[in-house]
Amino acid sequence: MLRILNRIIVNVGMMNSYGLVKSCRLVNSASDTLMGGRYLNHQKGLPRLPVPPLRETCERYLSCLEPLVTEDELKHIKRLMKEFLKEGGDGEKLQRSLERKACTTDNWLADYGIQINYLDSRESLLISNGGFVLPKMDFTDKQGQIRCAAKVIKAVLDFKTMIEDETLPVQYMRGEPLCMMQYFRALSSCRVPGQKTDSLVFHAKNSNPRHITVAQNSQFFTVEVYHSDGTPITADQLCVQLERICNSSLETNTEHVGILTTLHRDTWYKYYNKLVQDPSNKKSVSAIERSICVLCLDKAMPRTYEKYSRFEPVQVLHGGGTQWNSANRWFDKSLQFIVGEDGTCGFTMLHAIIDGTPCMALSDYITSSMKKPQMMESPVALLPMPQKLHFNITPDIKTAIEEAKQSVDKHAQDLDLRVLVFNHFGKQIPKAHQISPDAFIQMAIQLAYYRIHQQCCASYEAASMRLFRKGRLGVILSTSSASAAFVKSFDDPKKQNSEKRNLLENAIKVHMWNTNMEIRGRTTFGHFLGLKVQAIENNIPMPDIYTDTSLNKAFNFLLSTSQVAFKAACLGSAVPEKLNSYDFCYSVTSDNFTFVVSAWKSCKENNVVRLIQTLEDTLVDMKMLLEETKLEPDGST
């Protein structure tokens, strides 16, 4: 769900420097203008992201390579690294260049990461957008759907007011304040397709939009959600407007324009330009892009009864295919809130604009708001009718729509997403043994993968870097020599349990150290990216360490993992970025662990059900190891 693509480093050398320099493609990138008063002062008080020491990063890179390469390969890369680090060599030059960059920007890694990771990516947004499923609502009819949708939008508007009035509490991690910038970008923003690279547009400050977009039956409407005096309309008034929309969208032969936003970005750019050449189409597209958010009123999805299957995350991520709700979306919008007729509720996020941690806070706020009793208010005020957005579809646009339909259906059929609710125990068990629950799960995931594939792979855990100004995501390199030693020993009958426990504790200690380094700005992956971009931007010949095959082994992540922390029973979900990789989103409570795991069916080497079953057994086995080697009061086993 929290996307970090290994192509940033592995393939960035294939890109021309023009595309990298164009970080100004982030329209309104000087988005301090979105903030004012208390938040702006808070923001200025946050530190800039530092550049890690070069030698430290290189040593950590070698460490992460050790379990993934042969001894000869490791000796070879050490020779290349020695050359890279020599006095006056390429490493020194690139480090100085990156340090100069860091002095002139709030966050050198965020600038590069957003541009290369997201905006320069030409893949469909179905790959990079993340999804959140809220607790299922208790209704199964249209009226219940309308009431629920109205409550969701009312909560979003209240959240928006807190941001604008600066009453949204500043978030803290371990007593230190976090960057709040993403909240100011989250609403009234969108991604616009471009040639070779896309752009982000933030409408909140300049035009202060007063409407939302509603998608119903693959048709789009705008609804004014503020009165002329600036106060938001009530939930009951929203119900009236949504009922009007449902009564006005009964036709089923309309063209599925929204499906175009799922296309490969270069293809979408081509047809986007053709689409907006028509004045009516341009007006409709602009209305969607400027709206506060998109509300998707979905048809009920069919239940699935396969083991570990849940339809809600799939519905939120891609709509279930063109037969169901995939055309009832505008994937270029930063936030789309989805309410199904069967009680499904959730939203998708545009990762180029917002990360998982702010969305977790938004999820909890919406869930909490919907539980509060609401006074029934008579919708007395005269409300303007919702406006249907019209599109004139030419034959070539119709052809593009059919192409997008086929692509979406292929995507939906190929994605294998399963949910494991592990009820045997929760975080209290590892904590009772003085072990980090998150690190415990990370080791369990690696062990489960090793048990199936009989080899270690590169894996990462997403980390928030919001301790720094404009901080986004960091990459914790989860696979280490310590974790490899643990997973290889666990099923070895020649190893004593006491030795296995020592290896587990050492692996956990290393993971926690790597985690702390990442959130403190000492990022190995990000530093390697920054140095490589400096070589490209300054026309410096690419150092050998970047062209060596070992780089791909270090950052070819086959396990992408994220912990998602909710107060309510929500689910985070994402799709694997590569054909042969798995994506894990997991949450931790006192009593259980929940895993949302996805892979592609077309990769015959991977099997989600088998991995989940193995993970379930692995967690139980690791608990048994802890209990059989219980620490004595003096810390011995």
XYZ file of C-alpha atoms in Angstrom, residues 205-422:
218
model
C -5.715 27.799 -1.891
C -6.446 29.540 -5.177
C -10.065 28.671 -5.965
C -11.290 27.218 -2.637
C -13.682 24.709 -4.260
C -17.135 24.400 -2.707
C -18.333 21.264 -4.466
C -17.752 17.528 -4.503
C -18.008 15.129 -7.432
C -20.441 12.225 -7.102
C -20.033 9.121 -9.261
C -23.201 7.063 -9.633
C -23.830 4.396 -12.247
C -20.599 5.450 -14.054
C -21.954 9.006 -14.415
C -20.594 12.126 -12.744
C -22.364 14.958 -10.928
C -21.269 17.988 -8.944
C -22.917 18.932 -5.661
C -22.400 22.238 -3.881
C -21.661 21.373 -0.257
C -21.495 24.900 1.176
C -24.191 27.529 1.582
C -23.635 31.060 0.322
C -22.535 32.107 3.839
C -19.731 29.511 3.778
C -21.311 27.024 6.186
C -21.395 23.371 5.088
C -24.726 21.793 4.251
C -26.055 19.235 6.714
C -26.017 15.464 6.357
C -29.775 15.532 5.787
C -29.374 18.048 2.995
C -26.676 15.869 1.484
C -29.146 12.976 1.550
C -31.601 15.044 -0.478
C -28.927 15.848 -3.056
C -27.690 12.271 -3.321
C -31.243 10.984 -3.760
C -31.726 13.452 -6.599
C -28.575 12.108 -8.234
C -29.685 8.500 -7.905
C -33.006 9.368 -9.544
C -31.212 11.168 -12.375
C -28.703 8.446 -13.226
C -30.882 5.451 -14.005
C -29.781 5.170 -17.635
C -27.209 2.439 -18.277
C -26.051 3.200 -21.811
C -23.724 6.095 -20.956
C -20.065 5.931 -21.905
C -17.680 4.942 -19.086
C -15.467 8.025 -19.210
C -13.983 7.482 -15.742
C -12.366 4.229 -16.867
C -9.938 6.298 -18.966
C -8.107 7.322 -15.773
C -6.916 3.714 -15.396
C -4.967 3.789 -18.669
C -1.192 3.736 -19.019
C -0.254 7.353 -18.366
C 1.132 8.087 -21.834
C -2.031 6.682 -23.391
C -4.220 8.658 -20.991
C -2.256 11.820 -21.788
C -2.968 11.313 -25.489
C -6.703 10.853 -25.010
C -6.955 13.410 -22.209
C -5.853 16.084 -24.671
C -8.355 14.860 -27.230
C -11.106 14.715 -24.620
C -10.652 18.289 -23.377
C -10.555 19.758 -26.874
C -14.339 19.715 -26.659
C -15.460 22.713 -24.509
C -18.168 20.707 -22.729
C -15.719 17.911 -21.906
C -13.124 20.402 -20.706
C -15.651 21.977 -18.355
C -16.652 18.577 -16.967
C -13.073 17.397 -16.460
C -12.187 20.695 -14.766
C -15.160 20.354 -12.404
C -13.959 16.907 -11.312
C -10.344 17.999 -10.920
C -11.268 21.077 -8.851
C -13.758 19.277 -6.602
C -12.993 18.660 -2.938
C -13.161 14.879 -3.436
C -15.037 12.191 -5.330
C -17.864 10.227 -3.720
C -18.518 6.883 -5.445
C -21.948 5.325 -4.894
C -21.226 1.711 -5.854
C -23.371 -1.236 -6.821
C -23.296 -4.199 -4.452
C -20.488 -6.625 -5.266
C -20.992 -10.401 -5.317
C -19.748 -12.290 -2.264
C -16.786 -14.605 -2.587
C -16.413 -17.711 -0.459
C -12.854 -18.749 -1.256
C -10.530 -19.147 1.706
C -9.211 -15.839 3.087
C -11.164 -13.910 0.430
C -12.678 -10.493 1.112
C -14.326 -8.474 -1.649
C -14.180 -5.089 0.131
C -10.450 -4.335 -0.380
C -10.748 -5.339 -4.041
C -13.817 -3.145 -4.507
C -12.021 -0.180 -2.982
C -8.793 -0.691 -4.949
C -10.197 -1.183 -8.449
C -13.986 -1.449 -8.305
C -14.174 -5.144 -9.152
C -14.008 -4.775 -12.931
C -16.140 -3.069 -15.551
C -19.105 -5.314 -14.817
C -19.273 -3.711 -11.394
C -17.740 -0.408 -10.312
C -14.390 0.203 -12.019
C -15.910 2.889 -14.272
C -17.535 4.536 -11.259
C -14.230 6.223 -10.410
C -11.888 9.076 -11.323
C -8.535 7.652 -10.255
C -6.642 10.923 -10.824
C -8.290 12.473 -7.757
C -6.374 12.566 -4.489
C -9.202 11.015 -2.466
C -12.200 8.958 -3.594
C -14.698 7.866 -0.959
C -16.549 4.659 -1.795
C -19.888 3.591 -0.335
C -21.468 0.397 -1.660
C -25.128 -0.486 -1.590
C -24.276 -3.499 0.573
C -22.586 -1.597 3.411
C -19.049 -1.501 2.019
C -17.262 1.728 2.890
C -13.733 2.958 2.219
C -11.568 5.241 0.124
C -8.640 5.307 -2.264
C -5.693 7.654 -2.008
C -3.406 9.063 -4.668
C 0.042 8.170 -3.368
C 1.732 11.011 -5.213
C -0.108 13.415 -2.897
C -0.704 11.634 0.382
C 0.798 8.711 2.292
C -0.737 6.126 4.541
C -0.246 7.745 7.944
C -2.431 10.833 7.297
C -5.025 8.529 5.720
C -5.060 6.397 8.865
C -5.918 9.479 10.889
C -8.635 10.396 8.379
C -10.034 6.828 8.536
C -10.245 6.964 12.307
C -11.897 10.392 12.220
C -14.562 9.307 9.729
C -15.260 6.078 11.619
C -15.551 7.921 14.929
C -17.782 10.638 13.435
C -20.193 8.120 11.961
C -20.699 6.486 15.350
C -21.870 9.735 16.924
C -25.645 10.227 17.100
C -26.730 12.941 14.685
C -29.727 15.186 15.186
C -32.254 14.969 12.401
C -32.577 18.329 10.731
C -35.226 19.239 8.258
C -33.572 20.258 4.973
C -35.418 23.574 4.842
C -32.928 25.570 2.790
C -33.447 25.702 -0.945
C -30.645 23.667 -2.455
C -29.337 24.083 -5.999
C -29.860 20.980 -8.092
C -26.837 18.738 -8.565
C -25.289 19.288 -11.970
C -24.711 16.338 -14.266
C -21.386 16.454 -16.095
C -21.743 15.812 -19.810
C -19.176 14.301 -22.147
C -19.178 14.225 -25.912
C -17.470 11.012 -26.959
C -15.745 10.781 -30.340
C -15.046 7.421 -32.008
C -11.366 7.425 -30.981
C -12.269 8.198 -27.355
C -14.792 5.353 -27.478
C -12.017 3.065 -28.708
C -9.811 4.181 -25.788
C -12.644 3.438 -23.359
C -12.941 -0.099 -24.713
C -9.164 -0.538 -24.426
C -9.285 0.649 -20.812
C -12.150 -1.741 -20.024
C -10.185 -4.718 -21.270
C -7.098 -3.643 -19.331
C -9.020 -3.112 -16.089
C -10.777 -6.456 -16.331
C -7.459 -8.196 -16.943
C -6.012 -6.403 -13.889
C -8.999 -7.318 -11.716
C -8.901 -10.980 -12.734
C -5.143 -11.264 -12.206
C -4.962 -9.684 -8.752
C -5.115 -12.236 -5.938
C -5.823 -10.440 -2.663
C -6.497 -12.290 0.591
C -7.077 -11.331 4.218
C -5.805 -13.290 7.207
C -7.208 -12.429 10.621
C -4.763 -14.211 12.901
